[in-house]
Amino acid sequence: MKSLVWLNDAFAELDKSDLIRRERVVAWRDGMRAIVDGRDAVVFCSNDYLGMARGAPATDENSDEGCDAGIGAGSTGSRLITGTSAAHVALEREVAEWKGSAAAVLFGSGTLANIGAIPALVGRGDAIYADELNHASLIDGCRLSRAEVHTVRHRDSAALANALTKGGAFRRKLVVTESVFSMEGDVAPLEEWVDIAERFGAMTYVDEAHAAGIVGPDGAGLVRARGLESRVSATMTPAGKALGCEGAFVTGTAQLCSWLVNKARTYVFTTAPSPMRVRALWTAVRAVRRAEAARAALKENARRFSSLLNSRDSVGGNEWSAIFPRIVGDSATALGVAAKLLDRGFFVQAIRPPTVPDGTARLRITMSALHREEDIVRLAREIKDVVPPSL
Ligand SMILES: *Cc1c(COP(=O)(O)O)cnc(C)c1O
């Protein structure tokens, strides 16, 4: 990928100072013994000061509560010290295959991924071109990078091209967008944005929070659905949404991923996710890849709900998305309508600024494969009933 050739020099520079890092795979045995990259060793670099990471020892008191030893609740250290197990490696391999990328890097959460990965890709003297409705964690990642941030009108390809044309002499450029937008449920014009980015030699970073699991082959997301996996520089997939877990993955070339392993501060300077969580994530990724029936049920529910609404009852909501915003304007109205819905047995959150722009407070309705037809029909009716017809 041409926009990533800077990594060759960046790695050469690191190598000159002997500063390249990589994870060692640790398989714990008894006590502080472990197999480290295939070799027996006694570990003296973990943070497992009390020996609790593989579960508190079973005693007469705690065995009744199921607190058995050996549950792998702790990873004992950061990924580059002792926190990488074979389970971490297997999970990242599985995710890379799913997303159609060469490699993947696991982060503690989507927010940690965004605020770590973006500053690893751009910094002072660089420029970011960001959709104006990007998630708060993307905004924070952009701010933390110290790159010059240009906000681009929502989904506006001409505005993106224009901003890049006007751009000054920047070292590197990064285009940042969501694929399915979290508060709108609408879809980024990804092909166009990737075309434009390539034309200007800019990298692309796509947050797939609300597309992963739902769209694309095996639910791999919108980047893969559009065949862009070898043209987008990095995708970010949080596991707290359709994967029903927690954590997040950034995918890209092998070189890009090892750059993140070296430079993303929220990867390097934090305790690795526990083997317990990693195993749960691995199971979740494999289950979601095969969840065609649930994807079909979700799509059917979204289609059903959408068909029950007036066009003005929803600005988003389409075949790509489980998210239906109903904009009502001010925060008080949104809160009032949400309270009425709860009285009628429906929990729908009122979303207010700064999560959404001023004057666009809304109900954000999200469909699930588990919703029942009668509940969807009744919710659509209640929304028509409680939202003032003038809105
Ligand atoms: C939820 C979300 C995140 C953050 O993910 P967490 O794992 O919850 O930190 C990032 N981006 C978008 C678009 C999201 O919806």
mmCIF file of C-alpha atoms and ligand atoms in Angstrom:
data_model
loop_
_atom_site.group_PDB
_atom_site.id
_atom_site.type_symbol
_atom_site.label_atom_id
_atom_site.label_comp_id
_atom_site.label_asym_id
_atom_site.label_seq_id
_atom_site.Cartn_x
_atom_site.Cartn_y
_atom_site.Cartn_z
ATOM 1 C CA MET A 1 0.000 0.000 0.000
ATOM 2 C CA LYS A 2 1.693 3.180 -1.229
ATOM 3 C CA SER A 3 0.425 5.376 1.598
ATOM 4 C CA LEU A 4 2.273 3.144 4.080
ATOM 5 C CA VAL A 5 5.794 3.156 2.576
ATOM 6 C CA TRP A 6 6.868 5.591 5.326
ATOM 7 C CA LEU A 7 6.824 2.567 7.650
ATOM 8 C CA ASN A 8 9.956 1.168 5.938
ATOM 9 C CA ASP A 9 12.011 4.196 6.998
ATOM 10 C CA ALA A 10 10.331 4.384 10.390
ATOM 11 C CA PHE A 11 11.240 0.769 11.138
ATOM 12 C CA ALA A 12 14.784 1.216 9.822
ATOM 13 C CA GLU A 13 15.151 4.160 12.210
ATOM 14 C CA LEU A 14 13.885 2.100 15.171
ATOM 15 C CA ASP A 15 16.137 -0.792 14.222
ATOM 16 C CA LYS A 16 19.212 1.445 14.155
ATOM 17 C CA SER A 17 18.661 2.174 17.847
ATOM 18 C CA ASP A 18 17.769 -1.432 18.703
ATOM 19 C CA LEU A 19 14.288 -0.342 19.645
ATOM 20 C CA ILE A 20 12.079 -2.787 17.743
ATOM 21 C CA ARG A 21 9.770 -4.691 20.075
ATOM 22 C CA ARG A 22 7.825 -7.895 19.647
ATOM 23 C CA GLU A 23 5.702 -10.090 21.883
ATOM 24 C CA ARG A 24 6.953 -13.358 23.361
ATOM 25 C CA VAL A 25 4.400 -16.131 23.735
ATOM 26 C CA VAL A 26 4.166 -17.254 27.356
ATOM 27 C CA ALA A 27 2.569 -20.573 28.349
ATOM 28 C CA TRP A 28 2.374 -20.746 32.132
ATOM 29 C CA ARG A 29 3.273 -23.959 33.908
ATOM 30 C CA ASP A 30 3.426 -24.360 37.663
ATOM 31 C CA GLY A 31 4.444 -21.491 39.914
ATOM 32 C CA MET A 32 6.560 -18.960 38.087
ATOM 33 C CA ARG A 33 7.744 -21.453 35.493
ATOM 34 C CA ALA A 34 6.636 -21.007 31.921
ATOM 35 C CA ILE A 35 7.459 -21.904 28.353
ATOM 36 C CA VAL A 36 8.565 -18.674 26.698
ATOM 37 C CA ASP A 37 8.682 -18.839 22.908
ATOM 38 C CA GLY A 38 9.095 -22.589 23.248
ATOM 39 C CA ARG A 39 11.810 -22.509 25.905
ATOM 40 C CA ASP A 40 11.534 -23.410 29.598
ATOM 41 C CA ALA A 41 12.080 -20.441 31.866
ATOM 42 C CA VAL A 42 11.363 -19.090 35.328
ATOM 43 C CA VAL A 43 9.564 -15.798 34.893
ATOM 44 C CA PHE A 44 10.912 -12.747 36.680
ATOM 45 C CA CYS A 45 9.185 -10.020 34.777
ATOM 46 C CA SER A 46 5.493 -10.526 35.451
ATOM 47 C CA ASN A 47 3.330 -8.292 37.630
ATOM 48 C CA ASP A 48 1.664 -11.266 39.276
ATOM 49 C CA TYR A 49 3.112 -10.256 42.645
ATOM 50 C CA LEU A 50 0.829 -12.467 44.725
ATOM 51 C CA GLY A 51 0.421 -15.348 42.308
ATOM 52 C CA MET A 52 -3.279 -14.632 41.821
ATOM 53 C CA ALA A 53 -3.465 -14.322 38.043
ATOM 54 C CA ARG A 54 -4.377 -17.934 37.439
ATOM 55 C CA GLY A 55 -7.087 -17.771 40.069
ATOM 56 C CA ALA A 56 -6.994 -17.422 43.823
ATOM 57 C CA PRO A 57 -6.001 -20.721 45.412
ATOM 58 C CA ALA A 58 -9.064 -22.745 46.367
ATOM 59 C CA THR A 59 -9.698 -22.714 50.110
ATOM 60 C CA ASP A 60 -12.441 -24.065 52.324
ATOM 61 C CA GLU A 61 -14.133 -20.660 52.227
ATOM 62 C CA ASN A 62 -14.069 -19.825 48.547
ATOM 63 C CA SER A 63 -14.523 -23.251 46.980
ATOM 64 C CA ASP A 64 -18.240 -23.112 47.766
ATOM 65 C CA GLU A 65 -18.544 -19.951 45.694
ATOM 66 C CA GLY A 66 -16.937 -21.481 42.638
ATOM 67 C CA CYS A 67 -13.733 -19.456 43.010
ATOM 68 C CA ASP A 68 -11.505 -22.286 41.906
ATOM 69 C CA ALA A 69 -7.862 -21.962 41.066
ATOM 70 C CA GLY A 70 -6.668 -21.817 37.490
ATOM 71 C CA ILE A 71 -9.290 -19.701 35.748
ATOM 72 C CA GLY A 72 -6.769 -17.418 34.049
ATOM 73 C CA ALA A 73 -8.276 -14.147 35.238
ATOM 74 C CA GLY A 74 -5.021 -12.242 34.832
ATOM 75 C CA SER A 75 -2.501 -11.897 32.028
ATOM 76 C CA THR A 76 0.334 -11.025 34.468
ATOM 77 C CA GLY A 77 1.754 -8.147 32.438
ATOM 78 C CA SER A 78 1.627 -6.026 29.316
ATOM 79 C CA ARG A 79 1.700 -7.694 25.914
ATOM 80 C CA LEU A 80 5.395 -6.992 25.340
ATOM 81 C CA ILE A 81 6.501 -8.228 28.762
ATOM 82 C CA THR A 82 4.661 -11.407 29.859
ATOM 83 C CA GLY A 83 1.050 -10.823 28.776
ATOM 84 C CA THR A 84 1.004 -12.611 25.407
ATOM 85 C CA SER A 85 -0.267 -16.204 25.461
ATOM 86 C CA ALA A 86 -0.889 -18.596 22.596
ATOM 87 C CA ALA A 87 -4.550 -17.679 23.018
ATOM 88 C CA HIS A 88 -3.784 -14.022 22.189
ATOM 89 C CA VAL A 89 -1.879 -15.064 19.077
ATOM 90 C CA ALA A 90 -4.627 -17.464 17.963
ATOM 91 C CA LEU A 91 -7.290 -14.794 18.490
ATOM 92 C CA GLU A 92 -5.405 -12.209 16.428
ATOM 93 C CA ARG A 93 -4.873 -14.764 13.664
ATOM 94 C CA GLU A 94 -8.569 -15.650 13.643
ATOM 95 C CA VAL A 95 -9.564 -11.970 13.449
ATOM 96 C CA ALA A 96 -7.101 -11.255 10.621
ATOM 97 C CA GLU A 97 -8.554 -14.125 8.616
ATOM 98 C CA TRP A 98 -12.100 -12.926 9.324
ATOM 99 C CA LYS A 99 -11.388 -9.358 8.272
ATOM 100 C CA GLY A 100 -9.336 -10.409 5.230
ATOM 101 C CA SER A 101 -6.190 -8.673 6.456
ATOM 102 C CA ALA A 102 -2.652 -9.894 7.002
ATOM 103 C CA ALA A 103 -2.645 -9.207 10.739
ATOM 104 C CA ALA A 104 -4.663 -7.937 13.702
ATOM 105 C CA VAL A 105 -3.823 -6.312 17.041
ATOM 106 C CA LEU A 106 -5.999 -6.745 20.139
ATOM 107 C CA PHE A 107 -6.686 -3.709 22.341
ATOM 108 C CA GLY A 108 -8.534 -3.500 25.650
ATOM 109 C CA SER A 109 -11.460 -1.603 24.112
ATOM 110 C CA GLY A 110 -12.486 0.346 21.031
ATOM 111 C CA THR A 111 -11.736 3.614 22.763
ATOM 112 C CA LEU A 112 -8.255 2.403 23.689
ATOM 113 C CA ALA A 113 -7.704 1.253 20.099
ATOM 114 C CA ASN A 114 -8.725 4.612 18.628
ATOM 115 C CA ILE A 115 -6.744 6.763 21.039
ATOM 116 C CA GLY A 116 -3.710 4.497 20.633
ATOM 117 C CA ALA A 117 -3.673 3.636 16.931
ATOM 118 C CA ILE A 118 -4.383 7.067 15.431
ATOM 119 C CA PRO A 119 -1.503 8.827 17.262
ATOM 120 C CA ALA A 120 0.763 5.937 16.185
ATOM 121 C CA LEU A 121 -0.009 6.711 12.530
ATOM 122 C CA VAL A 122 0.122 10.501 12.492
ATOM 123 C CA GLY A 123 1.658 13.241 14.624
ATOM 124 C CA ARG A 124 2.873 16.833 14.504
ATOM 125 C CA GLY A 125 3.311 18.003 10.940
ATOM 126 C CA ASP A 126 0.676 15.562 9.666
ATOM 127 C CA ALA A 127 -2.965 16.091 8.755
ATOM 128 C CA ILE A 128 -6.176 14.232 9.553
ATOM 129 C CA TYR A 129 -9.396 14.458 7.535
ATOM 130 C CA ALA A 130 -12.256 13.319 9.778
ATOM 131 C CA ASP A 131 -16.004 12.948 9.209
ATOM 132 C CA GLU A 132 -17.800 15.461 11.437
ATOM 133 C CA LEU A 133 -19.999 12.779 13.032
ATOM 134 C CA ASN A 134 -17.151 10.472 14.082
ATOM 135 C CA HIS A 135 -17.390 8.804 17.503
ATOM 136 C CA ALA A 136 -15.911 10.639 20.512
ATOM 137 C CA SER A 137 -13.056 8.129 20.793
ATOM 138 C CA LEU A 138 -12.036 8.840 17.181
ATOM 139 C CA ILE A 139 -12.136 12.567 17.919
ATOM 140 C CA ASP A 140 -9.953 12.014 20.993
ATOM 141 C CA GLY A 141 -7.513 9.857 19.013
ATOM 142 C CA CYS A 142 -7.218 12.647 16.439
ATOM 143 C CA ARG A 143 -6.657 15.271 19.151
ATOM 144 C CA LEU A 144 -4.066 13.179 20.980
ATOM 145 C CA SER A 145 -2.073 12.705 17.769
ATOM 146 C CA ARG A 146 -1.290 16.460 17.593
ATOM 147 C CA ALA A 147 -1.839 16.299 13.835
ATOM 148 C CA GLU A 148 -3.789 19.133 12.209
ATOM 149 C CA VAL A 149 -7.415 17.993 12.163
ATOM 150 C CA HIS A 150 -9.695 18.958 9.260
ATOM 151 C CA THR A 151 -13.357 18.183 9.893
ATOM 152 C CA VAL A 152 -15.226 17.049 6.789
ATOM 153 C CA ARG A 153 -18.990 17.390 6.308
ATOM 154 C CA HIS A 154 -20.785 14.132 7.066
ATOM 155 C CA ARG A 155 -20.349 11.627 4.204
ATOM 156 C CA ASP A 156 -19.424 14.435 1.813
ATOM 157 C CA SER A 157 -16.933 13.130 -0.747
ATOM 158 C CA ALA A 158 -16.605 16.473 -2.550
ATOM 159 C CA ALA A 159 -15.772 18.153 0.770
ATOM 160 C CA LEU A 160 -13.126 15.499 1.475
ATOM 161 C CA ALA A 161 -11.534 15.964 -1.953
ATOM 162 C CA ASN A 162 -11.663 19.716 -1.511
ATOM 163 C CA ALA A 163 -10.004 19.605 1.919
ATOM 164 C CA LEU A 164 -7.247 17.355 0.587
ATOM 165 C CA THR A 165 -6.742 19.591 -2.466
ATOM 166 C CA LYS A 166 -6.348 22.675 -0.290
ATOM 167 C CA GLY A 167 -4.055 20.809 2.086
ATOM 168 C CA GLY A 168 -0.622 22.263 2.760
ATOM 169 C CA ALA A 169 2.707 20.488 2.913
ATOM 170 C CA PHE A 170 1.964 17.704 5.351
ATOM 171 C CA ARG A 171 4.304 14.804 6.028
ATOM 172 C CA ARG A 172 1.524 12.211 6.230
ATOM 173 C CA LYS A 173 -2.247 12.342 5.800
ATOM 174 C CA LEU A 174 -4.927 10.159 7.383
ATOM 175 C CA VAL A 175 -8.626 9.952 6.515
ATOM 176 C CA VAL A 176 -10.740 8.821 9.495
ATOM 177 C CA THR A 177 -14.362 7.657 9.309
ATOM 178 C CA GLU A 178 -16.851 5.150 10.644
ATOM 179 C CA SER A 179 -18.324 2.667 8.160
ATOM 180 C CA VAL A 180 -21.842 2.497 9.673
ATOM 181 C CA PHE A 181 -22.347 5.573 11.843
ATOM 182 C CA SER A 182 -23.244 4.904 15.458
ATOM 183 C CA MET A 183 -25.830 7.640 15.977
ATOM 184 C CA GLU A 184 -27.233 7.901 12.428
ATOM 185 C CA GLY A 185 -27.245 4.300 11.240
ATOM 186 C CA ASP A 186 -26.172 5.536 7.817
ATOM 187 C CA VAL A 187 -23.269 4.314 5.728
ATOM 188 C CA ALA A 188 -20.051 6.047 4.683
ATOM 189 C CA PRO A 189 -19.348 6.265 0.913
ATOM 190 C CA LEU A 190 -16.282 4.122 1.526
ATOM 191 C CA GLU A 191 -15.280 3.411 -2.098
ATOM 192 C CA GLU A 192 -15.285 7.118 -2.899
ATOM 193 C CA TRP A 193 -13.378 8.075 0.216
ATOM 194 C CA VAL A 194 -10.754 5.388 -0.373
ATOM 195 C CA ASP A 195 -10.395 6.495 -4.032
ATOM 196 C CA ILE A 196 -9.907 10.102 -2.945
ATOM 197 C CA ALA A 197 -7.468 9.164 -0.163
ATOM 198 C CA GLU A 198 -5.397 7.133 -2.610
ATOM 199 C CA ARG A 199 -5.356 9.992 -5.079
ATOM 200 C CA PHE A 200 -3.758 12.199 -2.413
ATOM 201 C CA GLY A 201 -1.497 9.510 -0.932
ATOM 202 C CA ALA A 202 -3.467 9.544 2.314
ATOM 203 C CA MET A 203 -3.939 6.582 4.659
ATOM 204 C CA THR A 204 -7.467 5.497 5.657
ATOM 205 C CA TYR A 205 -8.687 4.427 9.112
ATOM 206 C CA VAL A 206 -12.196 2.939 9.304
ATOM 207 C CA ASP A 207 -14.107 2.308 12.553
ATOM 208 C CA GLU A 208 -16.370 -0.716 11.968
ATOM 209 C CA ALA A 209 -18.114 -0.704 15.365
ATOM 210 C CA HIS A 210 -21.626 -0.932 13.939
ATOM 211 C CA ALA A 211 -20.879 -2.872 10.766
ATOM 212 C CA ALA A 212 -18.808 -5.775 12.088
ATOM 213 C CA GLY A 213 -20.874 -8.882 12.721
ATOM 214 C CA ILE A 214 -23.742 -7.446 10.710
ATOM 215 C CA VAL A 215 -22.658 -6.843 7.116
ATOM 216 C CA GLY A 216 -20.185 -8.422 4.739
ATOM 217 C CA PRO A 217 -19.081 -12.042 4.274
ATOM 218 C CA ASP A 218 -19.227 -13.794 7.667
ATOM 219 C CA GLY A 219 -20.222 -10.414 9.099
ATOM 220 C CA ALA A 220 -16.683 -9.139 8.506
ATOM 221 C CA GLY A 221 -17.871 -5.550 8.130
ATOM 222 C CA LEU A 222 -18.413 -2.967 5.433
ATOM 223 C CA VAL A 223 -14.770 -2.695 4.333
ATOM 224 C CA ARG A 224 -14.818 -6.331 3.322
ATOM 225 C CA ALA A 225 -18.369 -6.124 1.959
ATOM 226 C CA ARG A 226 -17.103 -3.490 -0.456
ATOM 227 C CA GLY A 227 -13.905 -5.422 -1.280
ATOM 228 C CA LEU A 228 -11.687 -2.688 0.174
ATOM 229 C CA GLU A 229 -9.695 -4.776 2.661
ATOM 230 C CA SER A 230 -6.441 -4.415 0.735
ATOM 231 C CA ARG A 231 -6.931 -0.662 0.167
ATOM 232 C CA VAL A 232 -7.991 0.573 3.630
ATOM 233 C CA SER A 233 -4.874 1.123 5.776
ATOM 234 C CA ALA A 234 -6.496 0.090 9.064
ATOM 235 C CA THR A 235 -9.881 -1.026 10.347
ATOM 236 C CA MET A 236 -10.986 -0.928 13.978
ATOM 237 C CA THR A 237 -13.551 -3.395 15.315
ATOM 238 C CA PRO A 238 -14.719 -3.128 18.923
ATOM 239 C CA ALA A 239 -15.913 -6.411 20.430
ATOM 240 C CA GLY A 240 -18.529 -4.761 22.645
ATOM 241 C CA LYS A 241 -21.131 -4.457 19.907
ATOM 242 C CA ALA A 242 -22.246 -7.396 17.722
ATOM 243 C CA LEU A 243 -19.525 -9.640 19.167
ATOM 244 C CA GLY A 244 -21.203 -9.313 22.562
ATOM 245 C CA CYS A 245 -17.924 -9.222 24.423
ATOM 246 C CA GLU A 246 -15.365 -6.486 25.114
ATOM 247 C CA GLY A 247 -12.033 -5.524 23.604
ATOM 248 C CA ALA A 248 -11.193 -4.344 20.079
ATOM 249 C CA PHE A 249 -9.126 -5.240 17.037
ATOM 250 C CA VAL A 250 -7.172 -3.108 14.630
ATOM 251 C CA THR A 251 -6.383 -4.875 11.361
ATOM 252 C CA GLY A 252 -4.003 -4.039 8.535
ATOM 253 C CA THR A 253 -0.759 -5.143 6.929
ATOM 254 C CA ALA A 254 1.707 -7.143 9.021
ATOM 255 C CA GLN A 255 4.024 -4.135 9.055
ATOM 256 C CA LEU A 256 1.297 -1.740 10.163
ATOM 257 C CA CYS A 257 0.270 -4.094 12.960
ATOM 258 C CA SER A 258 3.807 -4.484 14.236
ATOM 259 C CA TRP A 259 4.113 -0.692 14.108
ATOM 260 C CA LEU A 260 1.120 -0.506 16.460
ATOM 261 C CA VAL A 261 2.695 -3.149 18.691
ATOM 262 C CA ASN A 262 5.746 -0.893 18.902
ATOM 263 C CA LYS A 263 4.095 2.505 19.080
ATOM 264 C CA ALA A 264 0.443 2.459 20.160
ATOM 265 C CA ARG A 265 0.725 3.636 23.751
ATOM 266 C CA THR A 266 -2.566 2.045 24.804
ATOM 267 C CA TYR A 267 -1.213 -1.292 23.611
ATOM 268 C CA VAL A 268 2.329 -1.041 24.966
ATOM 269 C CA PHE A 269 1.678 0.550 28.348
ATOM 270 C CA THR A 270 -1.263 -1.419 29.688
ATOM 271 C CA THR A 271 -1.904 -4.866 31.109
ATOM 272 C CA ALA A 272 -2.808 -7.368 28.387
ATOM 273 C CA PRO A 273 -6.413 -8.627 28.267
ATOM 274 C CA SER A 274 -6.670 -11.767 30.394
ATOM 275 C CA PRO A 275 -6.532 -15.264 28.875
ATOM 276 C CA MET A 276 -10.091 -15.707 30.144
ATOM 277 C CA ARG A 277 -11.319 -12.749 28.112
ATOM 278 C CA VAL A 278 -9.207 -13.767 25.125
ATOM 279 C CA ARG A 279 -10.779 -17.214 25.108
ATOM 280 C CA ALA A 280 -14.251 -15.671 25.324
ATOM 281 C CA LEU A 281 -13.351 -13.339 22.433
ATOM 282 C CA TRP A 282 -12.046 -16.190 20.318
ATOM 283 C CA THR A 283 -15.302 -18.066 20.865
ATOM 284 C CA ALA A 284 -17.302 -14.913 20.083
ATOM 285 C CA VAL A 285 -15.438 -14.206 16.817
ATOM 286 C CA ARG A 286 -15.891 -17.785 15.631
ATOM 287 C CA ALA A 287 -19.556 -17.781 16.625
ATOM 288 C CA VAL A 288 -20.252 -14.462 14.909
ATOM 289 C CA ARG A 289 -18.543 -15.622 11.719
ATOM 290 C CA ARG A 290 -21.030 -18.487 11.550
ATOM 291 C CA ALA A 291 -24.072 -16.557 12.772
ATOM 292 C CA GLU A 292 -25.872 -16.376 9.409
ATOM 293 C CA ALA A 293 -29.229 -17.160 11.021
ATOM 294 C CA ALA A 294 -28.899 -14.329 13.561
ATOM 295 C CA ARG A 295 -27.756 -11.913 10.837
ATOM 296 C CA ALA A 296 -30.794 -12.850 8.749
ATOM 297 C CA ALA A 297 -33.105 -12.424 11.760
ATOM 298 C CA LEU A 298 -31.630 -8.999 12.531
ATOM 299 C CA LYS A 299 -32.017 -7.913 8.927
ATOM 300 C CA GLU A 300 -35.601 -9.111 8.893
ATOM 301 C CA ASN A 301 -36.363 -7.237 12.135
ATOM 302 C CA ALA A 302 -34.736 -4.060 10.809
ATOM 303 C CA ARG A 303 -36.683 -4.377 7.568
ATOM 304 C CA ARG A 304 -39.909 -4.949 9.492
ATOM 305 C CA PHE A 305 -39.351 -1.965 11.800
ATOM 306 C CA SER A 306 -38.374 0.271 8.916
ATOM 307 C CA SER A 307 -41.524 -0.672 6.974
ATOM 308 C CA LEU A 308 -43.651 0.360 9.966
ATOM 309 C CA LEU A 309 -42.242 3.874 10.188
ATOM 310 C CA ASN A 310 -43.147 6.989 8.268
ATOM 311 C CA SER A 311 -40.217 8.292 6.293
ATOM 312 C CA ARG A 312 -39.816 11.149 8.777
ATOM 313 C CA ASP A 313 -39.742 8.739 11.699
ATOM 314 C CA SER A 314 -36.284 7.643 10.701
ATOM 315 C CA VAL A 315 -33.367 9.236 8.911
ATOM 316 C CA GLY A 316 -31.160 6.151 9.087
ATOM 317 C CA GLY A 317 -32.080 2.521 9.178
ATOM 318 C CA ASN A 318 -31.372 0.560 6.050
ATOM 319 C CA GLU A 319 -30.229 -2.870 5.025
ATOM 320 C CA TRP A 320 -26.754 -2.185 6.398
ATOM 321 C CA SER A 321 -27.705 -1.065 9.828
ATOM 322 C CA ALA A 322 -29.440 -2.053 13.035
ATOM 323 C CA ILE A 323 -29.614 1.602 14.153
ATOM 324 C CA PHE A 324 -32.702 3.800 13.784
ATOM 325 C CA PRO A 325 -32.457 7.372 14.983
ATOM 326 C CA ARG A 326 -35.644 9.387 15.513
ATOM 327 C CA ILE A 327 -34.525 12.991 15.784
ATOM 328 C CA VAL A 328 -36.813 15.127 17.947
ATOM 329 C CA GLY A 329 -34.668 18.261 18.357
ATOM 330 C CA ASP A 330 -34.125 19.453 21.895
ATOM 331 C CA SER A 331 -32.970 17.409 24.855
ATOM 332 C CA ALA A 332 -36.081 17.984 26.985
ATOM 333 C CA THR A 333 -38.333 16.593 24.252
ATOM 334 C CA ALA A 334 -36.061 13.592 23.787
ATOM 335 C CA LEU A 335 -36.075 12.861 27.537
ATOM 336 C CA GLY A 336 -39.859 13.305 27.724
ATOM 337 C CA VAL A 337 -40.522 10.959 24.833
ATOM 338 C CA ALA A 338 -38.109 8.347 26.209
ATOM 339 C CA ALA A 339 -39.829 8.512 29.625
ATOM 340 C CA LYS A 340 -43.223 7.953 28.002
ATOM 341 C CA LEU A 341 -41.901 4.966 26.101
ATOM 342 C CA LEU A 342 -40.563 3.474 29.324
ATOM 343 C CA ASP A 343 -44.003 3.944 30.917
ATOM 344 C CA ARG A 344 -45.332 1.868 28.038
ATOM 345 C CA GLY A 345 -42.736 -0.823 28.503
ATOM 346 C CA PHE A 346 -40.008 0.164 26.033
ATOM 347 C CA PHE A 347 -36.510 1.133 27.083
ATOM 348 C CA VAL A 348 -35.158 3.494 24.423
ATOM 349 C CA GLN A 349 -32.413 5.952 25.323
ATOM 350 C CA ALA A 350 -32.611 9.658 24.630
ATOM 351 C CA ILE A 351 -29.312 10.656 23.027
ATOM 352 C CA ARG A 352 -28.339 14.260 23.689
ATOM 353 C CA PRO A 353 -25.422 16.616 22.937
ATOM 354 C CA PRO A 354 -22.463 16.303 22.992
ATOM 355 C CA THR A 355 -23.009 12.731 21.770
ATOM 356 C CA VAL A 356 -24.965 14.233 18.846
ATOM 357 C CA PRO A 357 -24.856 17.810 17.446
ATOM 358 C CA ASP A 358 -26.888 20.550 19.164
ATOM 359 C CA GLY A 359 -30.538 20.559 18.143
ATOM 360 C CA THR A 360 -30.508 16.916 17.039
ATOM 361 C CA ALA A 361 -31.374 15.155 20.305
ATOM 362 C CA ARG A 362 -32.994 11.870 19.424
ATOM 363 C CA LEU A 363 -34.256 8.466 20.287
ATOM 364 C CA ARG A 364 -31.744 5.882 19.153
ATOM 365 C CA ILE A 365 -33.505 2.587 18.523
ATOM 366 C CA THR A 366 -31.352 -0.458 17.933
ATOM 367 C CA MET A 367 -32.703 -3.713 16.546
ATOM 368 C CA SER A 368 -31.577 -7.145 17.664
ATOM 369 C CA ALA A 369 -32.004 -10.608 16.211
ATOM 370 C CA LEU A 370 -33.708 -11.470 19.510
ATOM 371 C CA HIS A 371 -36.578 -8.973 19.209
ATOM 372 C CA ARG A 372 -40.010 -10.503 18.689
ATOM 373 C CA GLU A 373 -42.291 -9.373 15.901
ATOM 374 C CA GLU A 374 -45.079 -8.240 18.232
ATOM 375 C CA ASP A 375 -42.667 -6.050 20.214
ATOM 376 C CA ILE A 376 -41.390 -4.358 17.076
ATOM 377 C CA VAL A 377 -44.893 -3.692 15.849
ATOM 378 C CA ARG A 378 -45.944 -2.266 19.211
ATOM 379 C CA LEU A 379 -42.839 -0.059 19.512
ATOM 380 C CA ALA A 380 -43.453 1.443 16.076
ATOM 381 C CA ARG A 381 -47.030 2.230 17.137
ATOM 382 C CA GLU A 382 -45.982 3.753 20.475
ATOM 383 C CA ILE A 383 -43.353 5.952 18.805
ATOM 384 C CA LYS A 384 -45.990 7.391 16.481
ATOM 385 C CA ASP A 385 -48.146 7.931 19.531
ATOM 386 C CA VAL A 386 -45.640 9.657 21.830
ATOM 387 C CA VAL A 387 -43.566 11.752 19.403
ATOM 388 C CA PRO A 388 -45.426 15.027 18.750
ATOM 389 C CA PRO A 389 -46.639 14.953 15.127
ATOM 390 C CA SER A 390 -45.021 18.340 14.437
ATOM 391 C CA LEU A 391 -41.549 16.869 14.922
HETATM 392 C C1 LIG B 1 -18.643 1.837 20.906
HETATM 393 C C2 LIG B 1 -17.772 2.529 19.935
HETATM 394 C C3 LIG B 1 -16.392 2.703 20.163
HETATM 395 C C4 LIG B 1 -15.742 2.353 21.462
HETATM 396 O O1 LIG B 1 -15.673 1.000 21.680
HETATM 397 P P1 LIG B 1 -15.550 0.467 23.189
HETATM 398 O O2 LIG B 1 -15.054 -0.911 23.037
HETATM 399 O O3 LIG B 1 -16.906 0.575 23.783
HETATM 400 O O4 LIG B 1 -14.558 1.366 23.877
HETATM 401 C C5 LIG B 1 -15.634 3.283 19.167
HETATM 402 N N1 LIG B 1 -16.190 3.705 18.013
HETATM 403 C C6 LIG B 1 -17.521 3.587 17.780
HETATM 404 C C7 LIG B 1 -18.083 4.075 16.494
HETATM 405 C C8 LIG B 1 -18.354 3.005 18.729
HETATM 406 O O5 LIG B 1 -19.667 2.910 18.517
#
